[in-house]
Amino acid sequence: MADEAVFLLLHNEMVSGVYKSAEQGEVENGRCITKLENMGFRVGQGLIERFTKDTARFKDELDIMKFVCKDFWTTVFKKQIDNLRTNHQGIYVLQDNKFRLLTQISAGKQYLEHASKYLAFTCGLIRGGLSNLGIKSIVTAEVSSMPACKFQVMIQKL
Amino acid sequence: MSRPAHRKPGYHKTNKDLFVLTYGALVAQLCKDYEKDEDVNKYLDEMGYGVGTRLVEDFLARSCVRRCHSYSEIVNIIAQVAFKMYLGITPNVTCNNSSRNEFSLILDKNPLVEFVEELPTGRSSLCYCNLLCGIIRGALEMVHLAADVTFLQDRLKGDSVTEIGIKFLKKLDKKNIGRKNEK
């Protein structure tokens, strides 16, 4: 079984690798974030397929979001989302007070400017998971004090 | 959540799929970024090196292995403890030469390629799992052992087994400078 440590280290290497190759080229921060987000998207699509193979049909959008916050988050990050808020009009905010990919970076405001690099993959993960459940969305993240962070999901009505 | 100091199997088990799928997405992205297989292989090896130099600490903390006295002991630990801990498999170990510094790990099953049927067209020299070579190399260097680690055979390339070759080079330990015969 792949230990969590390997995934964390691989993720960190991916982040620094993407930025290192950017230094040698012409790419700016935005392109790096997009690359990481796209990788997360692919992984999210694959993961959600495997997780929901045997689960019952979801009743509605809120049901899907709850699934992401509980089962999906627990399987991927070993804990549930701490707080889910919604305006019932397609915007959801998922709050994780101790986000696994940030706990090793800092506890507070140090390195805050780098936090977004470590959240891009997970934003893609959520977007990819939702995409394969039939939901098109835009996912962003914000951090005010590590390791707590919030993921904002904006459902796109087709 | 604090990590327990003693080993608890299954305590921090992440879903294996996450790692395998992430690795797959990474390789796919690298194939997009680099045209030549050698560049992708080199990048994977370097990434693996970065992972290995840190992973070894995690490994030593969890496994409490005692000090090794020979290369074959080390390779056995890599195969039977480390591979088991992180990938859930136990490769077979063979020694390839009489001076006992060249070994092979034969992988029967390889979880990293679980979702890979075959190498993409035009990528016939891609060493899909090259990250593993880098990890082993980085980890060994942190315990003052220099080694060349490469894929000798690869099932994805049509060979019958997947074989990782570990060739120990001179020891980096300061104490042993000048010593000719290392066990």
mmCIF file of C-alpha atoms in Angstrom:
data_model
loop_
_atom_site.group_PDB
_atom_site.id
_atom_site.type_symbol
_atom_site.label_atom_id
_atom_site.label_comp_id
_atom_site.label_asym_id
_atom_site.label_seq_id
_atom_site.Cartn_x
_atom_site.Cartn_y
_atom_site.Cartn_z
ATOM 1 C CA MET A 1 0.000 0.000 0.000
ATOM 2 C CA ALA A 2 1.397 3.363 -0.930
ATOM 3 C CA ASP A 3 2.082 5.240 2.204
ATOM 4 C CA GLU A 4 0.822 8.794 2.572
ATOM 5 C CA ALA A 5 4.388 10.051 2.885
ATOM 6 C CA VAL A 6 5.214 9.021 -0.669
ATOM 7 C CA PHE A 7 2.263 10.916 -2.083
ATOM 8 C CA LEU A 8 3.095 14.042 -0.070
ATOM 9 C CA LEU A 9 6.712 13.944 -1.204
ATOM 10 C CA LEU A 10 5.739 13.289 -4.804
ATOM 11 C CA HIS A 11 3.299 16.199 -4.691
ATOM 12 C CA ASN A 12 5.968 18.536 -3.294
ATOM 13 C CA GLU A 13 8.440 17.418 -5.937
ATOM 14 C CA MET A 14 5.837 18.042 -8.625
ATOM 15 C CA VAL A 15 5.233 21.567 -7.367
ATOM 16 C CA SER A 16 8.928 22.443 -7.191
ATOM 17 C CA GLY A 17 9.596 20.672 -10.485
ATOM 18 C CA VAL A 18 6.930 22.651 -12.327
ATOM 19 C CA TYR A 19 8.305 25.908 -10.973
ATOM 20 C CA LYS A 20 11.917 24.963 -11.631
ATOM 21 C CA SER A 21 11.270 24.269 -15.294
ATOM 22 C CA ALA A 22 9.333 27.507 -15.439
ATOM 23 C CA GLU A 23 12.388 29.464 -14.331
ATOM 24 C CA GLN A 24 14.324 28.197 -17.305
ATOM 25 C CA GLY A 25 11.566 29.105 -19.724
ATOM 26 C CA GLU A 26 9.231 31.977 -20.209
ATOM 27 C CA VAL A 27 6.274 30.800 -18.167
ATOM 28 C CA GLU A 28 4.771 32.765 -15.323
ATOM 29 C CA ASN A 29 3.040 31.723 -12.165
ATOM 30 C CA GLY A 30 -0.335 31.289 -13.848
ATOM 31 C CA ARG A 31 0.886 28.625 -16.262
ATOM 32 C CA CYS A 32 2.457 26.613 -13.462
ATOM 33 C CA ILE A 33 -0.718 26.687 -11.427
ATOM 34 C CA THR A 34 -2.662 25.600 -14.518
ATOM 35 C CA LYS A 35 -0.325 22.675 -15.113
ATOM 36 C CA LEU A 36 -0.710 21.449 -11.555
ATOM 37 C CA GLU A 37 -4.457 21.975 -11.663
ATOM 38 C CA ASN A 38 -4.745 19.983 -14.879
ATOM 39 C CA MET A 39 -2.830 17.084 -13.366
ATOM 40 C CA GLY A 40 -5.148 17.179 -10.396
ATOM 41 C CA PHE A 41 -8.109 17.203 -12.752
ATOM 42 C CA ARG A 42 -7.022 13.959 -14.407
ATOM 43 C CA VAL A 43 -6.431 12.310 -11.085
ATOM 44 C CA GLY A 44 -9.758 13.519 -9.708
ATOM 45 C CA GLN A 45 -11.612 12.053 -12.656
ATOM 46 C CA GLY A 46 -9.960 8.693 -12.216
ATOM 47 C CA LEU A 47 -10.349 8.609 -8.450
ATOM 48 C CA ILE A 48 -14.027 9.461 -8.400
ATOM 49 C CA GLU A 49 -14.733 6.708 -10.906
ATOM 50 C CA ARG A 50 -13.133 4.137 -8.655
ATOM 51 C CA PHE A 51 -14.718 5.445 -5.467
ATOM 52 C CA THR A 52 -18.263 5.653 -6.746
ATOM 53 C CA LYS A 53 -18.299 2.357 -8.582
ATOM 54 C CA ASP A 54 -20.618 0.790 -6.047
ATOM 55 C CA THR A 55 -22.303 3.764 -4.433
ATOM 56 C CA ALA A 56 -25.946 4.611 -4.923
ATOM 57 C CA ARG A 57 -27.073 7.356 -7.246
ATOM 58 C CA PHE A 58 -26.745 10.848 -5.861
ATOM 59 C CA LYS A 59 -29.991 12.651 -5.193
ATOM 60 C CA ASP A 60 -28.883 16.158 -6.047
ATOM 61 C CA GLU A 61 -26.003 18.582 -6.188
ATOM 62 C CA LEU A 62 -25.856 19.016 -2.434
ATOM 63 C CA ASP A 63 -25.684 15.263 -2.015
ATOM 64 C CA ILE A 64 -22.686 15.169 -4.315
ATOM 65 C CA MET A 65 -20.953 17.976 -2.429
ATOM 66 C CA LYS A 66 -21.538 16.184 0.844
ATOM 67 C CA PHE A 67 -20.011 13.067 -0.666
ATOM 68 C CA VAL A 68 -16.940 15.064 -1.673
ATOM 69 C CA CYS A 69 -16.675 16.538 1.805
ATOM 70 C CA LYS A 70 -17.067 13.266 3.651
ATOM 71 C CA ASP A 71 -16.211 10.091 1.781
ATOM 72 C CA PHE A 72 -13.976 11.506 -0.938
ATOM 73 C CA TRP A 73 -12.011 13.762 1.381
ATOM 74 C CA THR A 74 -11.604 11.012 3.960
ATOM 75 C CA THR A 75 -10.288 8.518 1.468
ATOM 76 C CA VAL A 76 -7.869 10.990 -0.047
ATOM 77 C CA PHE A 77 -6.847 13.119 2.940
ATOM 78 C CA LYS A 78 -7.716 10.910 5.907
ATOM 79 C CA LYS A 79 -10.205 13.370 7.348
ATOM 80 C CA GLN A 80 -13.467 15.054 6.465
ATOM 81 C CA ILE A 81 -13.950 18.616 5.419
ATOM 82 C CA ASP A 82 -14.539 20.588 8.606
ATOM 83 C CA ASN A 83 -17.137 22.976 7.322
ATOM 84 C CA LEU A 84 -19.328 23.149 4.226
ATOM 85 C CA ARG A 85 -21.226 26.302 3.392
ATOM 86 C CA THR A 86 -23.417 27.108 0.456
ATOM 87 C CA ASN A 87 -25.622 29.848 -0.794
ATOM 88 C CA HIS A 88 -27.885 27.257 -2.404
ATOM 89 C CA GLN A 89 -27.257 28.972 -5.694
ATOM 90 C CA GLY A 90 -24.320 26.998 -6.916
ATOM 91 C CA ILE A 91 -21.529 28.280 -4.681
ATOM 92 C CA TYR A 92 -19.986 26.015 -2.069
ATOM 93 C CA VAL A 93 -17.167 26.721 0.328
ATOM 94 C CA LEU A 94 -15.289 23.752 1.744
ATOM 95 C CA GLN A 95 -13.197 24.518 4.759
ATOM 96 C CA ASP A 96 -10.390 22.263 5.926
ATOM 97 C CA ASN A 97 -8.777 23.457 9.146
ATOM 98 C CA LYS A 98 -5.809 21.170 8.916
ATOM 99 C CA PHE A 99 -5.199 20.540 5.244
ATOM 100 C CA ARG A 100 -2.824 17.633 4.840
ATOM 101 C CA LEU A 101 -0.796 19.137 2.051
ATOM 102 C CA LEU A 102 -0.113 22.299 4.071
ATOM 103 C CA THR A 103 0.639 20.923 7.532
ATOM 104 C CA GLN A 104 4.305 20.360 6.718
ATOM 105 C CA ILE A 105 4.792 23.810 5.247
ATOM 106 C CA SER A 106 3.971 26.142 8.045
ATOM 107 C CA ALA A 107 1.630 26.814 10.941
ATOM 108 C CA GLY A 108 0.508 30.365 10.448
ATOM 109 C CA LYS A 109 1.375 33.085 8.024
ATOM 110 C CA GLN A 110 4.905 32.110 7.088
ATOM 111 C CA TYR A 111 5.308 31.172 3.408
ATOM 112 C CA LEU A 112 1.714 32.267 2.785
ATOM 113 C CA GLU A 113 2.626 33.510 -0.664
ATOM 114 C CA HIS A 114 3.597 29.967 -1.672
ATOM 115 C CA ALA A 115 0.456 28.302 -0.383
ATOM 116 C CA SER A 116 -1.439 28.591 -3.658
ATOM 117 C CA LYS A 117 1.147 26.376 -5.377
ATOM 118 C CA TYR A 118 0.309 23.562 -3.009
ATOM 119 C CA LEU A 119 -3.417 23.930 -3.454
ATOM 120 C CA ALA A 120 -3.584 23.940 -7.238
ATOM 121 C CA PHE A 121 -3.432 20.169 -7.559
ATOM 122 C CA THR A 122 -6.236 19.699 -5.056
ATOM 123 C CA CYS A 123 -8.404 22.300 -6.779
ATOM 124 C CA GLY A 124 -8.031 20.247 -9.924
ATOM 125 C CA LEU A 125 -8.748 17.092 -7.972
ATOM 126 C CA ILE A 126 -12.100 18.475 -6.827
ATOM 127 C CA ARG A 127 -12.929 19.842 -10.275
ATOM 128 C CA GLY A 128 -12.068 16.534 -11.910
ATOM 129 C CA GLY A 129 -14.089 14.535 -9.424
ATOM 130 C CA LEU A 130 -17.137 16.739 -9.897
ATOM 131 C CA SER A 131 -16.686 16.687 -13.650
ATOM 132 C CA ASN A 132 -17.037 12.927 -13.807
ATOM 133 C CA LEU A 133 -20.146 13.176 -11.683
ATOM 134 C CA GLY A 134 -21.658 15.455 -14.267
ATOM 135 C CA ILE A 135 -20.923 18.776 -12.617
ATOM 136 C CA LYS A 136 -18.963 21.467 -14.374
ATOM 137 C CA SER A 137 -17.314 23.843 -11.945
ATOM 138 C CA ILE A 138 -14.573 26.293 -11.205
ATOM 139 C CA VAL A 139 -12.588 25.583 -8.070
ATOM 140 C CA THR A 140 -10.355 28.081 -6.336
ATOM 141 C CA ALA A 141 -8.650 28.058 -2.979
ATOM 142 C CA GLU A 142 -7.707 30.615 -0.418
ATOM 143 C CA VAL A 143 -5.531 30.492 2.659
ATOM 144 C CA SER A 144 -5.312 33.061 5.396
ATOM 145 C CA SER A 145 -3.410 31.043 7.935
ATOM 146 C CA MET A 146 -1.889 27.610 7.318
ATOM 147 C CA PRO A 147 -2.763 24.822 7.589
ATOM 148 C CA ALA A 148 -6.375 25.936 7.329
ATOM 149 C CA CYS A 149 -7.708 26.634 3.859
ATOM 150 C CA LYS A 150 -10.947 27.074 1.978
ATOM 151 C CA PHE A 151 -11.882 25.657 -1.394
ATOM 152 C CA GLN A 152 -14.549 27.561 -3.265
ATOM 153 C CA VAL A 153 -16.575 25.618 -5.810
ATOM 154 C CA MET A 154 -18.648 27.547 -8.339
ATOM 155 C CA ILE A 155 -21.030 25.314 -10.218
ATOM 156 C CA GLN A 156 -21.360 26.242 -13.849
ATOM 157 C CA LYS A 157 -24.832 25.805 -15.155
ATOM 158 C CA LEU A 158 -24.685 24.546 -18.727
ATOM 159 C CA MET B 1 -3.213 14.201 14.290
ATOM 160 C CA SER B 2 0.203 13.128 15.529
ATOM 161 C CA ARG B 3 2.046 10.260 13.944
ATOM 162 C CA PRO B 4 2.704 7.363 16.288
ATOM 163 C CA ALA B 5 6.343 6.559 16.770
ATOM 164 C CA HIS B 6 5.834 2.808 16.600
ATOM 165 C CA ARG B 7 4.757 0.974 13.487
ATOM 166 C CA LYS B 8 1.034 0.566 13.055
ATOM 167 C CA PRO B 9 0.195 -1.131 9.799
ATOM 168 C CA GLY B 10 -2.594 0.633 7.988
ATOM 169 C CA TYR B 11 -2.559 3.727 10.182
ATOM 170 C CA HIS B 12 -1.431 6.212 7.586
ATOM 171 C CA LYS B 13 -2.409 4.231 4.536
ATOM 172 C CA THR B 14 -3.472 6.564 1.824
ATOM 173 C CA ASN B 15 -5.557 5.199 -0.948
ATOM 174 C CA LYS B 16 -3.031 3.576 -3.250
ATOM 175 C CA ASP B 17 -4.984 4.750 -6.264
ATOM 176 C CA LEU B 18 -4.208 8.369 -5.418
ATOM 177 C CA PHE B 19 -0.477 7.807 -5.694
ATOM 178 C CA VAL B 20 -0.706 5.607 -8.759
ATOM 179 C CA LEU B 21 -3.038 7.984 -10.600
ATOM 180 C CA THR B 22 -0.992 11.036 -9.611
ATOM 181 C CA TYR B 23 2.129 9.355 -10.913
ATOM 182 C CA GLY B 24 0.347 8.569 -14.146
ATOM 183 C CA ALA B 25 -0.804 12.168 -14.549
ATOM 184 C CA LEU B 26 2.746 13.326 -13.888
ATOM 185 C CA VAL B 27 4.227 11.046 -16.541
ATOM 186 C CA ALA B 28 1.538 12.111 -19.009
ATOM 187 C CA GLN B 29 2.329 15.764 -18.366
ATOM 188 C CA LEU B 30 6.055 15.135 -18.781
ATOM 189 C CA CYS B 31 5.436 13.379 -22.089
ATOM 190 C CA LYS B 32 3.641 16.519 -23.198
ATOM 191 C CA ASP B 33 6.458 18.776 -22.027
ATOM 192 C CA TYR B 34 9.424 16.793 -23.310
ATOM 193 C CA GLU B 35 9.728 15.245 -26.721
ATOM 194 C CA LYS B 36 12.617 12.916 -26.022
ATOM 195 C CA ASP B 37 12.178 9.836 -23.849
ATOM 196 C CA GLU B 38 15.623 10.372 -22.335
ATOM 197 C CA ASP B 39 14.534 13.767 -21.024
ATOM 198 C CA VAL B 40 11.423 12.340 -19.411
ATOM 199 C CA ASN B 41 13.455 9.499 -17.915
ATOM 200 C CA LYS B 42 16.028 11.915 -16.570
ATOM 201 C CA TYR B 43 13.359 14.179 -15.086
ATOM 202 C CA LEU B 44 11.635 11.247 -13.393
ATOM 203 C CA ASP B 45 14.948 10.072 -12.002
ATOM 204 C CA GLU B 46 15.703 13.526 -10.593
ATOM 205 C CA MET B 47 12.262 13.813 -9.056
ATOM 206 C CA GLY B 48 12.690 10.397 -7.560
ATOM 207 C CA TYR B 49 16.013 11.478 -6.142
ATOM 208 C CA GLY B 50 14.312 14.392 -4.407
ATOM 209 C CA VAL B 51 11.639 12.091 -3.007
ATOM 210 C CA GLY B 52 14.167 9.457 -1.946
ATOM 211 C CA THR B 53 16.385 11.820 0.017
ATOM 212 C CA ARG B 54 13.396 12.698 2.184
ATOM 213 C CA LEU B 55 11.617 9.375 2.134
ATOM 214 C CA VAL B 56 14.581 7.632 3.717
ATOM 215 C CA GLU B 57 14.026 9.611 6.921
ATOM 216 C CA ASP B 58 10.397 8.575 7.011
ATOM 217 C CA PHE B 59 11.454 4.994 6.354
ATOM 218 C CA LEU B 60 14.091 4.907 9.074
ATOM 219 C CA ALA B 61 11.701 6.447 11.566
ATOM 220 C CA ARG B 62 8.988 3.902 10.864
ATOM 221 C CA SER B 63 10.959 0.752 10.403
ATOM 222 C CA CYS B 64 13.659 0.931 13.091
ATOM 223 C CA VAL B 65 16.006 -1.220 11.022
ATOM 224 C CA ARG B 66 19.334 -1.927 12.579
ATOM 225 C CA ARG B 67 22.641 -0.897 11.034
ATOM 226 C CA CYS B 68 23.531 -2.934 7.974
ATOM 227 C CA HIS B 69 26.914 -4.538 7.471
ATOM 228 C CA SER B 70 26.791 -5.532 3.841
ATOM 229 C CA TYR B 71 25.340 -4.446 0.545
ATOM 230 C CA SER B 72 23.192 -7.535 0.332
ATOM 231 C CA GLU B 73 21.650 -6.757 3.723
ATOM 232 C CA ILE B 74 20.796 -3.295 2.483
ATOM 233 C CA VAL B 75 19.219 -4.529 -0.731
ATOM 234 C CA ASN B 76 17.201 -7.094 1.191
ATOM 235 C CA ILE B 77 15.884 -4.375 3.461
ATOM 236 C CA ILE B 78 14.971 -2.244 0.474
ATOM 237 C CA ALA B 79 13.080 -5.149 -1.075
ATOM 238 C CA GLN B 80 11.472 -6.697 1.971
ATOM 239 C CA VAL B 81 10.789 -3.709 4.177
ATOM 240 C CA ALA B 82 10.774 -0.517 2.150
ATOM 241 C CA PHE B 83 9.009 -1.774 -0.963
ATOM 242 C CA LYS B 84 6.516 -3.609 1.225
ATOM 243 C CA MET B 85 5.865 -0.515 3.322
ATOM 244 C CA TYR B 86 5.376 1.926 0.489
ATOM 245 C CA LEU B 87 4.145 -0.123 -2.430
ATOM 246 C CA GLY B 88 2.854 -3.289 -0.830
ATOM 247 C CA ILE B 89 5.066 -5.576 -2.891
ATOM 248 C CA THR B 90 8.201 -7.578 -2.140
ATOM 249 C CA PRO B 91 10.550 -7.858 -5.082
ATOM 250 C CA ASN B 92 12.974 -10.771 -5.299
ATOM 251 C CA VAL B 93 16.620 -9.999 -4.789
ATOM 252 C CA THR B 94 19.411 -11.515 -6.832
ATOM 253 C CA CYS B 95 23.118 -10.819 -6.702
ATOM 254 C CA ASN B 96 24.655 -10.311 -10.084
ATOM 255 C CA ASN B 97 28.367 -10.526 -9.560
ATOM 256 C CA SER B 98 30.944 -12.183 -7.384
ATOM 257 C CA SER B 99 32.263 -8.989 -5.816
ATOM 258 C CA ARG B 100 28.764 -8.650 -4.394
ATOM 259 C CA ASN B 101 28.162 -5.040 -5.267
ATOM 260 C CA GLU B 102 25.670 -5.504 -8.104
ATOM 261 C CA PHE B 103 22.149 -6.591 -7.318
ATOM 262 C CA SER B 104 18.791 -6.836 -9.003
ATOM 263 C CA LEU B 105 15.285 -6.387 -7.744
ATOM 264 C CA ILE B 106 12.833 -8.464 -9.742
ATOM 265 C CA LEU B 107 9.339 -7.042 -9.586
ATOM 266 C CA ASP B 108 6.580 -9.539 -10.203
ATOM 267 C CA LYS B 109 3.814 -7.087 -9.647
ATOM 268 C CA ASN B 110 4.195 -3.360 -10.007
ATOM 269 C CA PRO B 111 1.354 -1.266 -8.600
ATOM 270 C CA LEU B 112 2.596 1.834 -10.413
ATOM 271 C CA VAL B 113 1.617 0.370 -13.757
ATOM 272 C CA GLU B 114 -1.762 -0.932 -12.637
ATOM 273 C CA PHE B 115 -3.580 1.344 -15.033
ATOM 274 C CA VAL B 116 -1.006 1.260 -17.804
ATOM 275 C CA GLU B 117 -1.619 -1.196 -20.582
ATOM 276 C CA GLU B 118 1.245 -0.254 -22.793
ATOM 277 C CA LEU B 119 3.606 2.588 -23.480
ATOM 278 C CA PRO B 120 2.204 5.331 -25.695
ATOM 279 C CA THR B 121 3.160 5.184 -29.367
ATOM 280 C CA GLY B 122 6.489 6.780 -30.081
ATOM 281 C CA ARG B 123 7.576 6.378 -26.471
ATOM 282 C CA SER B 124 9.297 3.049 -26.675
ATOM 283 C CA SER B 125 12.310 4.030 -24.567
ATOM 284 C CA LEU B 126 10.265 5.568 -21.801
ATOM 285 C CA CYS B 127 11.132 4.114 -18.428
ATOM 286 C CA TYR B 128 7.710 4.604 -16.946
ATOM 287 C CA CYS B 129 8.751 3.803 -13.377
ATOM 288 C CA ASN B 130 12.036 5.672 -13.422
ATOM 289 C CA LEU B 131 10.952 7.539 -10.316
ATOM 290 C CA LEU B 132 11.678 4.350 -8.381
ATOM 291 C CA CYS B 133 15.311 4.358 -9.511
ATOM 292 C CA GLY B 134 15.728 7.932 -8.369
ATOM 293 C CA ILE B 135 14.088 7.184 -5.036
ATOM 294 C CA ILE B 136 16.449 4.294 -4.316
ATOM 295 C CA ARG B 137 19.463 6.303 -5.423
ATOM 296 C CA GLY B 138 18.495 9.327 -3.306
ATOM 297 C CA ALA B 139 17.725 7.244 -0.256
ATOM 298 C CA LEU B 140 21.034 5.384 -0.470
ATOM 299 C CA GLU B 141 22.967 8.601 -0.863
ATOM 300 C CA MET B 142 21.483 9.894 2.383
ATOM 301 C CA VAL B 143 23.022 6.945 4.158
ATOM 302 C CA HIS B 144 26.350 7.627 2.477
ATOM 303 C CA LEU B 145 26.154 4.988 -0.226
ATOM 304 C CA ALA B 146 26.637 5.871 -3.861
ATOM 305 C CA ALA B 147 24.853 3.629 -6.322
ATOM 306 C CA ASP B 148 23.803 3.457 -9.942
ATOM 307 C CA VAL B 149 20.193 2.423 -10.160
ATOM 308 C CA THR B 150 18.588 1.691 -13.490
ATOM 309 C CA PHE B 151 15.948 -0.450 -15.106
ATOM 310 C CA LEU B 152 17.526 -3.512 -16.629
ATOM 311 C CA GLN B 153 14.296 -5.038 -17.874
ATOM 312 C CA ASP B 154 10.812 -3.621 -18.171
ATOM 313 C CA ARG B 155 7.580 -5.515 -18.720
ATOM 314 C CA LEU B 156 6.115 -2.468 -20.421
ATOM 315 C CA LYS B 157 8.818 -2.730 -23.046
ATOM 316 C CA GLY B 158 8.091 -6.355 -23.739
ATOM 317 C CA ASP B 159 10.520 -8.035 -21.352
ATOM 318 C CA SER B 160 9.263 -10.910 -19.271
ATOM 319 C CA VAL B 161 9.919 -9.244 -15.938
ATOM 320 C CA THR B 162 10.617 -5.816 -14.547
ATOM 321 C CA GLU B 163 14.129 -5.673 -13.127
ATOM 322 C CA ILE B 164 15.820 -2.828 -11.294
ATOM 323 C CA GLY B 165 19.607 -3.029 -11.113
ATOM 324 C CA ILE B 166 21.464 -1.549 -8.166
ATOM 325 C CA LYS B 167 25.214 -1.194 -8.540
ATOM 326 C CA PHE B 168 27.015 0.072 -5.493
ATOM 327 C CA LEU B 169 29.881 2.420 -6.195
ATOM 328 C CA LYS B 170 32.539 3.427 -3.718
ATOM 329 C CA LYS B 171 31.199 4.253 -0.283
ATOM 330 C CA LEU B 172 30.843 7.968 0.478
ATOM 331 C CA ASP B 173 31.649 7.433 4.138
ATOM 332 C CA LYS B 174 34.647 9.551 5.218
ATOM 333 C CA LYS B 175 35.906 6.787 7.476
ATOM 334 C CA ASN B 176 36.406 4.397 4.615
ATOM 335 C CA ILE B 177 38.410 6.547 2.292
ATOM 336 C CA GLY B 178 41.423 4.533 1.189
ATOM 337 C CA ARG B 179 39.875 1.154 2.010
ATOM 338 C CA LYS B 180 39.838 -1.070 -1.020
ATOM 339 C CA ASN B 181 37.686 -4.054 -0.154
ATOM 340 C CA GLU B 182 34.191 -3.221 0.939
ATOM 341 C CA LYS B 183 31.798 -6.049 1.805
#
